CSV table of N, CA and C in Angstrom, one decimal:
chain,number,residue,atom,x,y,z
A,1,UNK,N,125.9,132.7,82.9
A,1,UNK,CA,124.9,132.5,81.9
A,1,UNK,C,124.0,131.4,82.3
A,2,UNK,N,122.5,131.8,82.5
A,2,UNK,CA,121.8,130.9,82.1
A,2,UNK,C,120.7,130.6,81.1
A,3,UNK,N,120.5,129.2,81.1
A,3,UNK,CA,119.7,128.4,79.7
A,3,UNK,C,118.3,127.9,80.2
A,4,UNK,N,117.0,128.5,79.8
A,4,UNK,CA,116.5,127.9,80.3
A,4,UNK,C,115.3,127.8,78.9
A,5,UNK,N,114.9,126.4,78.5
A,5,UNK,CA,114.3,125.8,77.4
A,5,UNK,C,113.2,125.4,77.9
A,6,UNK,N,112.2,125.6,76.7
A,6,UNK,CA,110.6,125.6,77.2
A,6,UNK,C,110.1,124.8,76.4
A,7,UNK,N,109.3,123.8,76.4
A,7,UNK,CA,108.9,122.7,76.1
A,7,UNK,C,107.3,122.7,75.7
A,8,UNK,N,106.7,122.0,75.0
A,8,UNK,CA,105.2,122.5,75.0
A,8,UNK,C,104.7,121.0,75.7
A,9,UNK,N,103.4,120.5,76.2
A,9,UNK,CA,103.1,119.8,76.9
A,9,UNK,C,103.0,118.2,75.5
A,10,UNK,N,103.3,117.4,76.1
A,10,UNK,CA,103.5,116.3,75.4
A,10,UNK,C,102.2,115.9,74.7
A,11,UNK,N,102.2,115.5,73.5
A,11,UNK,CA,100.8,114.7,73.2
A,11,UNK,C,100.2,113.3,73.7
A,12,UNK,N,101.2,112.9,73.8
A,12,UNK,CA,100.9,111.3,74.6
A,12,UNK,C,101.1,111.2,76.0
A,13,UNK,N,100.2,111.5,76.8
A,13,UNK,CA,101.0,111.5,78.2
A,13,UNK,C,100.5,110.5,79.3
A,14,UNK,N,100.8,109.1,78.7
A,14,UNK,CA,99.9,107.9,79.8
A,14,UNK,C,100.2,107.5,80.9
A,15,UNK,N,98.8,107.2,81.6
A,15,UNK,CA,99.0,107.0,83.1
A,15,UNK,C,100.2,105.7,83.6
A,16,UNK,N,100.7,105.7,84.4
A,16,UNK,CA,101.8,105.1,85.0
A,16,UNK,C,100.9,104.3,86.1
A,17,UNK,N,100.7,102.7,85.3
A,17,UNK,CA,100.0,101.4,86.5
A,17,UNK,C,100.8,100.3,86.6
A,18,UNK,N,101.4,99.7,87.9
A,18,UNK,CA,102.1,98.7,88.0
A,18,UNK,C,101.1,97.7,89.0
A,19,UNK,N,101.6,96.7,89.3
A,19,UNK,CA,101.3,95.9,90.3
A,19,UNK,C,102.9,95.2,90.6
A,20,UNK,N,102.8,95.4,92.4
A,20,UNK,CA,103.8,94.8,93.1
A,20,UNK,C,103.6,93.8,94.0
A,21,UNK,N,104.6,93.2,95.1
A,21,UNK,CA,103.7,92.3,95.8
A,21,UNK,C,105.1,91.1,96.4
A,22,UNK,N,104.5,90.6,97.0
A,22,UNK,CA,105.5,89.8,97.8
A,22,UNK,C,104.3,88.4,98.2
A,23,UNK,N,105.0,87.6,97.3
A,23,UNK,CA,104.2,86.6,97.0
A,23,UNK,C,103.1,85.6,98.5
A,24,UNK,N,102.0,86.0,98.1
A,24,UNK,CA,101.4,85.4,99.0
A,24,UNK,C,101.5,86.2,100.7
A,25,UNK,N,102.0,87.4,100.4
A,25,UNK,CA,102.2,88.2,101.8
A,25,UNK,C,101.8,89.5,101.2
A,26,UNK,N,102.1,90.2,100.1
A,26,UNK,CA,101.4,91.3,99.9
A,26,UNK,C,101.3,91.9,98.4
A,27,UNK,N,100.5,92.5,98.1
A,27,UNK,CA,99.9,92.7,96.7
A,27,UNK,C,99.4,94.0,96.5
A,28,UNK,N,100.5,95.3,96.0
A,28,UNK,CA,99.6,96.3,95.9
A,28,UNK,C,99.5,96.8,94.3
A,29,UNK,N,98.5,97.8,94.0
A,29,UNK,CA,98.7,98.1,92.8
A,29,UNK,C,98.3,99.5,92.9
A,30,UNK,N,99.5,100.4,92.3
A,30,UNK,CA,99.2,101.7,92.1
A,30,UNK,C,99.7,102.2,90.7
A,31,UNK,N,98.9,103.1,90.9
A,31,UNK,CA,98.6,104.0,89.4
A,31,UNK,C,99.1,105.8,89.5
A,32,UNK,N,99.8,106.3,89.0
A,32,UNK,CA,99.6,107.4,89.1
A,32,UNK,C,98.7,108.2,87.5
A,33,UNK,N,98.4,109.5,87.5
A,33,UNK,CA,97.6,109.7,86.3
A,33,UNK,C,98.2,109.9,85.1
A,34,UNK,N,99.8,110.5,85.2
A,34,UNK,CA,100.4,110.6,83.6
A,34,UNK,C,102.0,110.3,84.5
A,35,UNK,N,103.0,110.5,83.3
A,35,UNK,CA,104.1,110.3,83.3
A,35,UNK,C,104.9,111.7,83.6
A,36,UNK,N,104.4,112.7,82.6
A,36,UNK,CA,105.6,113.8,82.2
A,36,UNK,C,104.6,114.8,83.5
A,37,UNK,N,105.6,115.4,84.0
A,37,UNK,CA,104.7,116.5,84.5
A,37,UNK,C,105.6,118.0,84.1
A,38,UNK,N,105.1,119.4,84.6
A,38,UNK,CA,105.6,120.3,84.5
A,38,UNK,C,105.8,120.6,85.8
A,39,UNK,N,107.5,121.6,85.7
A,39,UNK,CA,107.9,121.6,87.6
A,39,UNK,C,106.4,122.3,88.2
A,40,UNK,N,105.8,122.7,88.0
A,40,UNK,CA,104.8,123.4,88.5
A,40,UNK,C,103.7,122.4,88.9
A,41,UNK,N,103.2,121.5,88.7
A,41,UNK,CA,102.5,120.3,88.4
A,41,UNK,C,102.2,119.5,90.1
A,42,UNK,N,101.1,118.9,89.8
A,42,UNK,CA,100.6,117.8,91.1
A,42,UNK,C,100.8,116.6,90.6
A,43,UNK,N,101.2,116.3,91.5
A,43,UNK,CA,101.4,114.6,91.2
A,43,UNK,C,100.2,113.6,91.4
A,44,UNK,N,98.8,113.3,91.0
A,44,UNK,CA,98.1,112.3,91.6
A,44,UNK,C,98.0,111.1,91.4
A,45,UNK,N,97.5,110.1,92.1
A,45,UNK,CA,97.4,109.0,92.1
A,45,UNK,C,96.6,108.4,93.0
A,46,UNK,N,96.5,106.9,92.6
A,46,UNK,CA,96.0,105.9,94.1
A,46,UNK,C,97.0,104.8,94.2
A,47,UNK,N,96.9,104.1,95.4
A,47,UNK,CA,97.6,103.1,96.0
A,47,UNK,C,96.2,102.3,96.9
A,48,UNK,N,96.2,101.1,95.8
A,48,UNK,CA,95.2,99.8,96.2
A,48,UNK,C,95.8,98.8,96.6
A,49,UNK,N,95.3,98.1,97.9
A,49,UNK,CA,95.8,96.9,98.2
A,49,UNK,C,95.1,95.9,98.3
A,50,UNK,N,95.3,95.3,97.7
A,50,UNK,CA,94.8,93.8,97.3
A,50,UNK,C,95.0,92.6,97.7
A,51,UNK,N,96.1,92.5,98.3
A,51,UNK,CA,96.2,91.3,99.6
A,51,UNK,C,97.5,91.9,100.7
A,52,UNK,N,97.2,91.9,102.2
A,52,UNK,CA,98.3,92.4,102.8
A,52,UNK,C,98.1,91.3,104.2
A,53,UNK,N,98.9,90.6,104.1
A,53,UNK,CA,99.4,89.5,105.2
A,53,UNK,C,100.6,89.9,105.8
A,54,UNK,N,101.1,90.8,106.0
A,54,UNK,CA,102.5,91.6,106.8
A,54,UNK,C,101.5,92.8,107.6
A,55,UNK,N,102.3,93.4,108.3
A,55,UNK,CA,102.0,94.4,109.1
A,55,UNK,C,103.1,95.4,109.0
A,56,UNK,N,102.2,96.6,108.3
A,56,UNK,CA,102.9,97.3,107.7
A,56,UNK,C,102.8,98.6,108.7
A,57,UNK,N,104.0,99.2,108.8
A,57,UNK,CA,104.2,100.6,109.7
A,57,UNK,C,103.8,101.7,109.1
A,58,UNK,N,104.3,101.9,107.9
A,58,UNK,CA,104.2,103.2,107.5
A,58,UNK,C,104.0,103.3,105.8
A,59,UNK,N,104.0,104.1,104.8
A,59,UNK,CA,104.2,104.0,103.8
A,59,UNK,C,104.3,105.7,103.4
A,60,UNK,N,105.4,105.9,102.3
A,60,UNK,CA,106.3,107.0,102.4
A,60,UNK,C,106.5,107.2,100.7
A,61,UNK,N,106.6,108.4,100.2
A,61,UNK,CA,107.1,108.1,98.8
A,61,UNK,C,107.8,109.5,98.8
A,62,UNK,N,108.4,109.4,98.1
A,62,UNK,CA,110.0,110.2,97.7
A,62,UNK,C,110.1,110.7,96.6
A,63,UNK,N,110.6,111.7,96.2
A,63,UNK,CA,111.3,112.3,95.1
A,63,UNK,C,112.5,111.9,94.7
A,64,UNK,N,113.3,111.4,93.9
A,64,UNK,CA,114.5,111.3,93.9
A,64,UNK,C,115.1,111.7,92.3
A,65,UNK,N,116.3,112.7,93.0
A,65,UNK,CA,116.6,113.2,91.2
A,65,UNK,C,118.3,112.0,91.2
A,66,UNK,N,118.7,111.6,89.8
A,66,UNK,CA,119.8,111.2,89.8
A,66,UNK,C,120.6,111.3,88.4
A,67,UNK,N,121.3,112.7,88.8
A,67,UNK,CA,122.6,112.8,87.9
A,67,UNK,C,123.8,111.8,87.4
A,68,UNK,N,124.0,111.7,86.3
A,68,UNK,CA,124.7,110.5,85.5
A,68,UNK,C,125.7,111.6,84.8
A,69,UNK,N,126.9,111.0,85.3
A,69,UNK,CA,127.8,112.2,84.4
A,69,UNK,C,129.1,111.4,84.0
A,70,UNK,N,129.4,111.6,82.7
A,70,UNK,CA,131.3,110.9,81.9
A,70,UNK,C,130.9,110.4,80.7
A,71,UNK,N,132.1,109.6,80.6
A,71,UNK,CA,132.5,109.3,79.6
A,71,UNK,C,130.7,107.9,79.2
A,72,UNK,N,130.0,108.0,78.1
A,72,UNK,CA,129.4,106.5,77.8
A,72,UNK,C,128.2,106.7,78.7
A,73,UNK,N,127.6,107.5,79.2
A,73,UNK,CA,126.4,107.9,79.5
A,73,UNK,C,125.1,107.2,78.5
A,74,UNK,N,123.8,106.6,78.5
A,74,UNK,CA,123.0,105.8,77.7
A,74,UNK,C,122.1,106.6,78.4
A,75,UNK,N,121.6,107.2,76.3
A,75,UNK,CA,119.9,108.0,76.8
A,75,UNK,C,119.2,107.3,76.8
A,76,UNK,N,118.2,106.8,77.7
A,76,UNK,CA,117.3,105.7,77.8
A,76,UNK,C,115.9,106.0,77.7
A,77,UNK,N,114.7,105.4,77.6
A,77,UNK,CA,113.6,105.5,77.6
A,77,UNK,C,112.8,105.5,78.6
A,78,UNK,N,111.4,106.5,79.4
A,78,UNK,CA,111.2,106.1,80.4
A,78,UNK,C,111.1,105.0,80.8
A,79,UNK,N,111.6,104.3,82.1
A,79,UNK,CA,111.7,103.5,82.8
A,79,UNK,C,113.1,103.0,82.9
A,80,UNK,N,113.9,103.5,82.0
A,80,UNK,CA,115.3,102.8,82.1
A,80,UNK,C,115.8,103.6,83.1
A,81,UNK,N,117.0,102.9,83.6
A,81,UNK,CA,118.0,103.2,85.0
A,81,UNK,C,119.0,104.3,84.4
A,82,UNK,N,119.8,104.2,83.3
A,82,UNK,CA,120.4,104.9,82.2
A,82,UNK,C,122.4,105.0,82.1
A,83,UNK,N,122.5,104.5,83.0
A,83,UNK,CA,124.2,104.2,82.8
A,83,UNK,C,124.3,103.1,82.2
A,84,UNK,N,125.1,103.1,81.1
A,84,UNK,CA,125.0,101.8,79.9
A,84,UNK,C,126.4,101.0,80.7
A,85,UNK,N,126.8,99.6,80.5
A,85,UNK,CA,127.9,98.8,80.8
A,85,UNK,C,129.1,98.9,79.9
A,86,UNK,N,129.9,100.0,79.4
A,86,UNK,CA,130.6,100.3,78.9
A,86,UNK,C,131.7,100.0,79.3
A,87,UNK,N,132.1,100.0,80.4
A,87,UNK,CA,133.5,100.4,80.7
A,87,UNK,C,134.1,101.3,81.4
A,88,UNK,N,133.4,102.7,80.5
A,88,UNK,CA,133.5,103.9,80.4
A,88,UNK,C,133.9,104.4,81.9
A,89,UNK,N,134.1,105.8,82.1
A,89,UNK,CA,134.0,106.6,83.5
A,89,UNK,C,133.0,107.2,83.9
A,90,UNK,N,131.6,106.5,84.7
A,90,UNK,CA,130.2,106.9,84.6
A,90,UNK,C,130.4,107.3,86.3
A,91,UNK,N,129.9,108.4,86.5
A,91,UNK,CA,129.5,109.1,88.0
A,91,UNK,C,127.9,108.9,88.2
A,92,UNK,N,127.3,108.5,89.0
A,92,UNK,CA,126.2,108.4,89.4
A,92,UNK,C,125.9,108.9,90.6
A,93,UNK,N,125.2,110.5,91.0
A,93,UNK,CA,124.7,110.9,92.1
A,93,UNK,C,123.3,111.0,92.5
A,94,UNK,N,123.2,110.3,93.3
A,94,UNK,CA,121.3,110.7,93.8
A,94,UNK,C,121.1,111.4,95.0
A,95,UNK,N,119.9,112.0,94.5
A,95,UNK,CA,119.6,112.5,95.7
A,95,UNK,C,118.1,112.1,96.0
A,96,UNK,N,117.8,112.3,97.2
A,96,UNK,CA,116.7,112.4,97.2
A,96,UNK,C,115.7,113.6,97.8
A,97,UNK,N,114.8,114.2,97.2
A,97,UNK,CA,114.4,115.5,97.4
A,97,UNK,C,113.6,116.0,98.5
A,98,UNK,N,112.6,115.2,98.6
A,98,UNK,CA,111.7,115.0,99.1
A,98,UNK,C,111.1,113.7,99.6
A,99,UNK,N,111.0,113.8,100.8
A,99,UNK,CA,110.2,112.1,101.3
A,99,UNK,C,108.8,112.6,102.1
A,100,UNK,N,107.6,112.0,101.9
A,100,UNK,CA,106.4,112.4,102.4
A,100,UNK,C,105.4,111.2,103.3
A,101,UNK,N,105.3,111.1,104.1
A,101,UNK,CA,104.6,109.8,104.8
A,101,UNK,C,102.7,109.7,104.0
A,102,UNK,N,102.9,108.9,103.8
A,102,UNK,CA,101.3,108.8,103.1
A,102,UNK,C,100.0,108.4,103.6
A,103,UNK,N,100.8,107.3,104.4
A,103,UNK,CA,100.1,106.0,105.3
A,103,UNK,C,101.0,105.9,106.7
A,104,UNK,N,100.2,106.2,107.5
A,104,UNK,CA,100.4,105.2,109.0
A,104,UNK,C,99.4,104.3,109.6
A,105,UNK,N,100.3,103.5,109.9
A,105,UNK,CA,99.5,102.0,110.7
A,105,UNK,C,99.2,101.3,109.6
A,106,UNK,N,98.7,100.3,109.9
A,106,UNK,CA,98.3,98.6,109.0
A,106,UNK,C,97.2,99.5,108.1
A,107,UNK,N,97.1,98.6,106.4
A,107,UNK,CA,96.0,98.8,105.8
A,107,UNK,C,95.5,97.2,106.2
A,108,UNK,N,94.7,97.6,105.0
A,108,UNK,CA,93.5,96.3,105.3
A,108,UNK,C,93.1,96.2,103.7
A,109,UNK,N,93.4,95.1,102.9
A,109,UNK,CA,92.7,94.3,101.8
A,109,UNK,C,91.5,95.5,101.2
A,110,UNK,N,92.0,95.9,100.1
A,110,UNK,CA,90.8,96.7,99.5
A,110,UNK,C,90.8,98.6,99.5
A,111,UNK,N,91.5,98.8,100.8
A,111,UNK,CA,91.5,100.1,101.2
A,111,UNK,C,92.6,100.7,100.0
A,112,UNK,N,92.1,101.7,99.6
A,112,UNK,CA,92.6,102.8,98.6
A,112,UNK,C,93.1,104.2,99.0
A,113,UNK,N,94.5,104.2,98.7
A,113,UNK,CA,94.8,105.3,99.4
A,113,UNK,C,95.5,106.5,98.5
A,114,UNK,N,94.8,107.8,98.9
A,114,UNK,CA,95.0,108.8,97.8
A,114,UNK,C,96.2,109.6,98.0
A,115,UNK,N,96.7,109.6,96.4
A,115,UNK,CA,98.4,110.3,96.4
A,115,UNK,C,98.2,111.7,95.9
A,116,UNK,N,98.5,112.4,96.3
A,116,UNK,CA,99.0,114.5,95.7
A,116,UNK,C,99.9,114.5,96.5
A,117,UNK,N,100.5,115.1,95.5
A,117,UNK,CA,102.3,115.5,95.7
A,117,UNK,C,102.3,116.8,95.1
A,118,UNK,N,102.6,118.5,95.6
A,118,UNK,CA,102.9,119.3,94.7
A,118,UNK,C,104.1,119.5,94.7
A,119,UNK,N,104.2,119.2,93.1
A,119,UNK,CA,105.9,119.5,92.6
A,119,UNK,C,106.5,121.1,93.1
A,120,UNK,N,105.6,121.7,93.1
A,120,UNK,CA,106.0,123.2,93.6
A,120,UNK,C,106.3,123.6,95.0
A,121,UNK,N,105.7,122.7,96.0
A,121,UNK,CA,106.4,122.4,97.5
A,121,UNK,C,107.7,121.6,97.9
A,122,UNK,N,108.4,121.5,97.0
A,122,UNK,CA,109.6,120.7,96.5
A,122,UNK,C,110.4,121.6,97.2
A,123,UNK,N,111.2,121.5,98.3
A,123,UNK,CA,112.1,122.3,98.7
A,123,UNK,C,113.4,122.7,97.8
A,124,UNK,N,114.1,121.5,96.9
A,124,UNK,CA,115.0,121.6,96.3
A,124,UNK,C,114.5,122.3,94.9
A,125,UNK,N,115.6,122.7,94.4
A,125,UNK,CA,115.3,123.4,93.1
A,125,UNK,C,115.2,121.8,91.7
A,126,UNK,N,113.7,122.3,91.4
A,126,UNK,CA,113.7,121.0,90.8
A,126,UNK,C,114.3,121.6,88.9
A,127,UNK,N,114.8,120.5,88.6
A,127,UNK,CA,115.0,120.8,86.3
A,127,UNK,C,114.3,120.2,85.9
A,128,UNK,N,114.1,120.1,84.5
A,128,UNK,CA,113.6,119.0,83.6
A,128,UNK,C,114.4,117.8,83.6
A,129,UNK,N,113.8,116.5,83.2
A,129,UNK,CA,114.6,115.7,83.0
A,129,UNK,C,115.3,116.4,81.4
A,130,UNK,N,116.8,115.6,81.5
A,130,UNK,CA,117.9,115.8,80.8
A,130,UNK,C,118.7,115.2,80.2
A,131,UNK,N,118.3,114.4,79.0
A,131,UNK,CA,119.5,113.6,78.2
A,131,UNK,C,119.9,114.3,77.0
A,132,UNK,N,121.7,114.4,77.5
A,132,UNK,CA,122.4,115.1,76.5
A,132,UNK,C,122.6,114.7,75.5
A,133,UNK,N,122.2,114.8,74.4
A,133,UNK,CA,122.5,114.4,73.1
A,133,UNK,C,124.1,113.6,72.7
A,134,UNK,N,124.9,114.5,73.6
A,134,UNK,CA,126.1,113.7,73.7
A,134,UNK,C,126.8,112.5,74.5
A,135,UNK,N,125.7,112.1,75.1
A,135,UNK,CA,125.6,111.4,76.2
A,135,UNK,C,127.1,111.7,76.9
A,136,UNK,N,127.1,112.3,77.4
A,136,UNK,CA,127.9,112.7,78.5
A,136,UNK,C,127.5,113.0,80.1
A,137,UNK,N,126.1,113.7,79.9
A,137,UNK,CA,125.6,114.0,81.3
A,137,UNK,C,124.2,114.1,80.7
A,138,UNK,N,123.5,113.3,82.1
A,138,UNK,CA,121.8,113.0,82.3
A,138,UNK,C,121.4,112.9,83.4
A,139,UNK,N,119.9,114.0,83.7
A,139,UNK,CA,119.2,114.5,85.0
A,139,UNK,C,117.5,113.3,84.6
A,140,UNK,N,117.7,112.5,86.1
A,140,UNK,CA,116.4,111.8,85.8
A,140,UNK,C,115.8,111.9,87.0
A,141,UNK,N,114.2,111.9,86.9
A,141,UNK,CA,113.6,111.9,88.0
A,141,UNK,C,112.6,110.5,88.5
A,142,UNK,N,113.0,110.3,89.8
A,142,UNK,CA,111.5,109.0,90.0
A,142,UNK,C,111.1,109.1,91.2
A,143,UNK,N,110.0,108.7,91.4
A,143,UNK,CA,108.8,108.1,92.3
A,143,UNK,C,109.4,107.0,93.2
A,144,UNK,N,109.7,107.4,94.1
A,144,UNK,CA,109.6,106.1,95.0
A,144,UNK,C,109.2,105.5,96.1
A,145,UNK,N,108.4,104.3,96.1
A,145,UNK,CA,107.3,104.1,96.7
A,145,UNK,C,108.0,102.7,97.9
A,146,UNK,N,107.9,103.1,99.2
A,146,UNK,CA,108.3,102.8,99.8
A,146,UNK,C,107.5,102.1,101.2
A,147,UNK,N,107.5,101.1,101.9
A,147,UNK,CA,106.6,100.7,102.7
A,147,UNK,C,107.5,99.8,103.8
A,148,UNK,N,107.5,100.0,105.3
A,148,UNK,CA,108.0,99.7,106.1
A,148,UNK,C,107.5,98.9,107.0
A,149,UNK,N,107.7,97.6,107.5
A,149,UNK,CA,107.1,96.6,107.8
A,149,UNK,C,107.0,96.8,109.5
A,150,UNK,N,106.5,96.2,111.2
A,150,UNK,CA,107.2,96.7,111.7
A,150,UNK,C,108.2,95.9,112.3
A,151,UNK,N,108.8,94.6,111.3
A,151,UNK,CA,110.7,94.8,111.7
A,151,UNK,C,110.9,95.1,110.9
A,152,UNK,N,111.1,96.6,110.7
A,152,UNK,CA,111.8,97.1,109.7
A,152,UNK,C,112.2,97.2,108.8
A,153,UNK,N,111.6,96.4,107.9
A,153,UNK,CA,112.0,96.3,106.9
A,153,UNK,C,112.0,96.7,105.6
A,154,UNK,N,112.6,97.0,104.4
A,154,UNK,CA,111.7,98.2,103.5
A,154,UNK,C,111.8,97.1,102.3
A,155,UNK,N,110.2,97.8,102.0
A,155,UNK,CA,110.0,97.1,100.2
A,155,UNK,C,109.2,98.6,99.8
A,156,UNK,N,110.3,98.4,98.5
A,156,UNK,CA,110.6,100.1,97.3
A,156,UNK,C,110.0,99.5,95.9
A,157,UNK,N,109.4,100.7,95.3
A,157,UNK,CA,109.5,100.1,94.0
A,157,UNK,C,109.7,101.8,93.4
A,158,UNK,N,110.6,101.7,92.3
A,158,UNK,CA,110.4,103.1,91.9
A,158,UNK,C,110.1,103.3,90.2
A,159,UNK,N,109.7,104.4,89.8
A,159,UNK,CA,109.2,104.4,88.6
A,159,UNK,C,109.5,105.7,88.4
A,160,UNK,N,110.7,106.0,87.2
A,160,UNK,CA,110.6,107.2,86.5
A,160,UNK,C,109.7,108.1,85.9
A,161,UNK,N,109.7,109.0,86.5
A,161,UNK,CA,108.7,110.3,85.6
A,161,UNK,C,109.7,111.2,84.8
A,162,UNK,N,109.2,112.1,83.8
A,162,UNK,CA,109.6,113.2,83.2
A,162,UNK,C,108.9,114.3,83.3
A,163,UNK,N,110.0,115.0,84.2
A,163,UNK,CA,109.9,116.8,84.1
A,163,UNK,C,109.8,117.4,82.8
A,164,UNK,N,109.3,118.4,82.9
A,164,UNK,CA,109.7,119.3,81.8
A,164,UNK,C,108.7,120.7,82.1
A,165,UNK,N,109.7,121.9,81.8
A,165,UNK,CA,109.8,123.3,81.8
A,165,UNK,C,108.8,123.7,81.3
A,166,UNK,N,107.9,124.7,81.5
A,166,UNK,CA,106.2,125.1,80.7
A,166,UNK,C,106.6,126.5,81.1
A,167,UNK,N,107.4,127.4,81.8
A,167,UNK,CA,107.0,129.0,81.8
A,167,UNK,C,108.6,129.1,82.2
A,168,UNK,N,109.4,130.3,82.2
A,168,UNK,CA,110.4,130.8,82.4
A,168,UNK,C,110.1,130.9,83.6
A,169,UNK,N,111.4,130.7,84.6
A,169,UNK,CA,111.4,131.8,85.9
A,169,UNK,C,112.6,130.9,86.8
């Protein structure tokens, strides 16, 4: 048997803007255009750098889905991580779905660099995000934004988004 629940598009759906940075070595700020997308959906954005005193190799961003399953599961709000400190018997599995290179070689102070991601080139079978009313089991998805120094080093930041279902299939 399968369930598959259809959703209509959200009324509120605001853009996702952070600023990151590694004090006095690097400073970026990206934005992507909304939060919720449909599996069908592009992802866009920019990635602005505003001060970069490292020498950066690469820069990469990822899909990552992460199943939360047992006893004391916490439905959380976007941006929360979502396993509550219970006690409880919490399983936590991630995966990650997709990784895409964005940037190679050094940027430079100022340079802006453009993000599209189609959720429908997603090799894995993507769902909606998923919190069970019983908190028992929850499917979450995030962005993560990744940059490789060249001693290798990685600085991540990630930021949940929400899926959600718009046609059967």
């Amino acid at each position: 048997m399968i369930v598959q629940l259809l959703k209509s598009e959200p009324r509120l759906n605001e853009a996702i803007k952070m600023e990151v940075g590694i004090e006095e070595c690097l400073h970026i700020e990206f934005q992507y255009q909304k939060r919720y997308y449909h599996l069908n959906d592009v992802i866009e954005g920019n990635i602005h750098f505003m001060l970069v005193r490292i020498k950066i190799k690469y820069m990469e961003l990822a899909v990552i889905r992460r199943e939360t399953s047992g006893e004391g599961v916490v439905n959380s709000k976007p941006g929360g991580i979502g396993a509550g400190d219970t006690g409880a018997s919490v399983s936590t599995e991630t995966q990650t779905l997709t990784r895409f290179e964005i940037m190679d070689g050094a940027p430079v102070k100022g340079e802006v660099i453009p993000v599209r991601l189609f959720l429908d080139g997603i090799p894995a079978d993507l769902t909606p995000t998923y919190d069970a009313p019983n908190t028992r089991f929850a499917v979450r998805y995030y962005l993560n934004l990744v940059l490789v120094d060249e001693e290798d080093r990685r600085y991540f930041k990630q930021q949940e988004i929400i899926l959600w279902r718009k046609h059967l299939g």
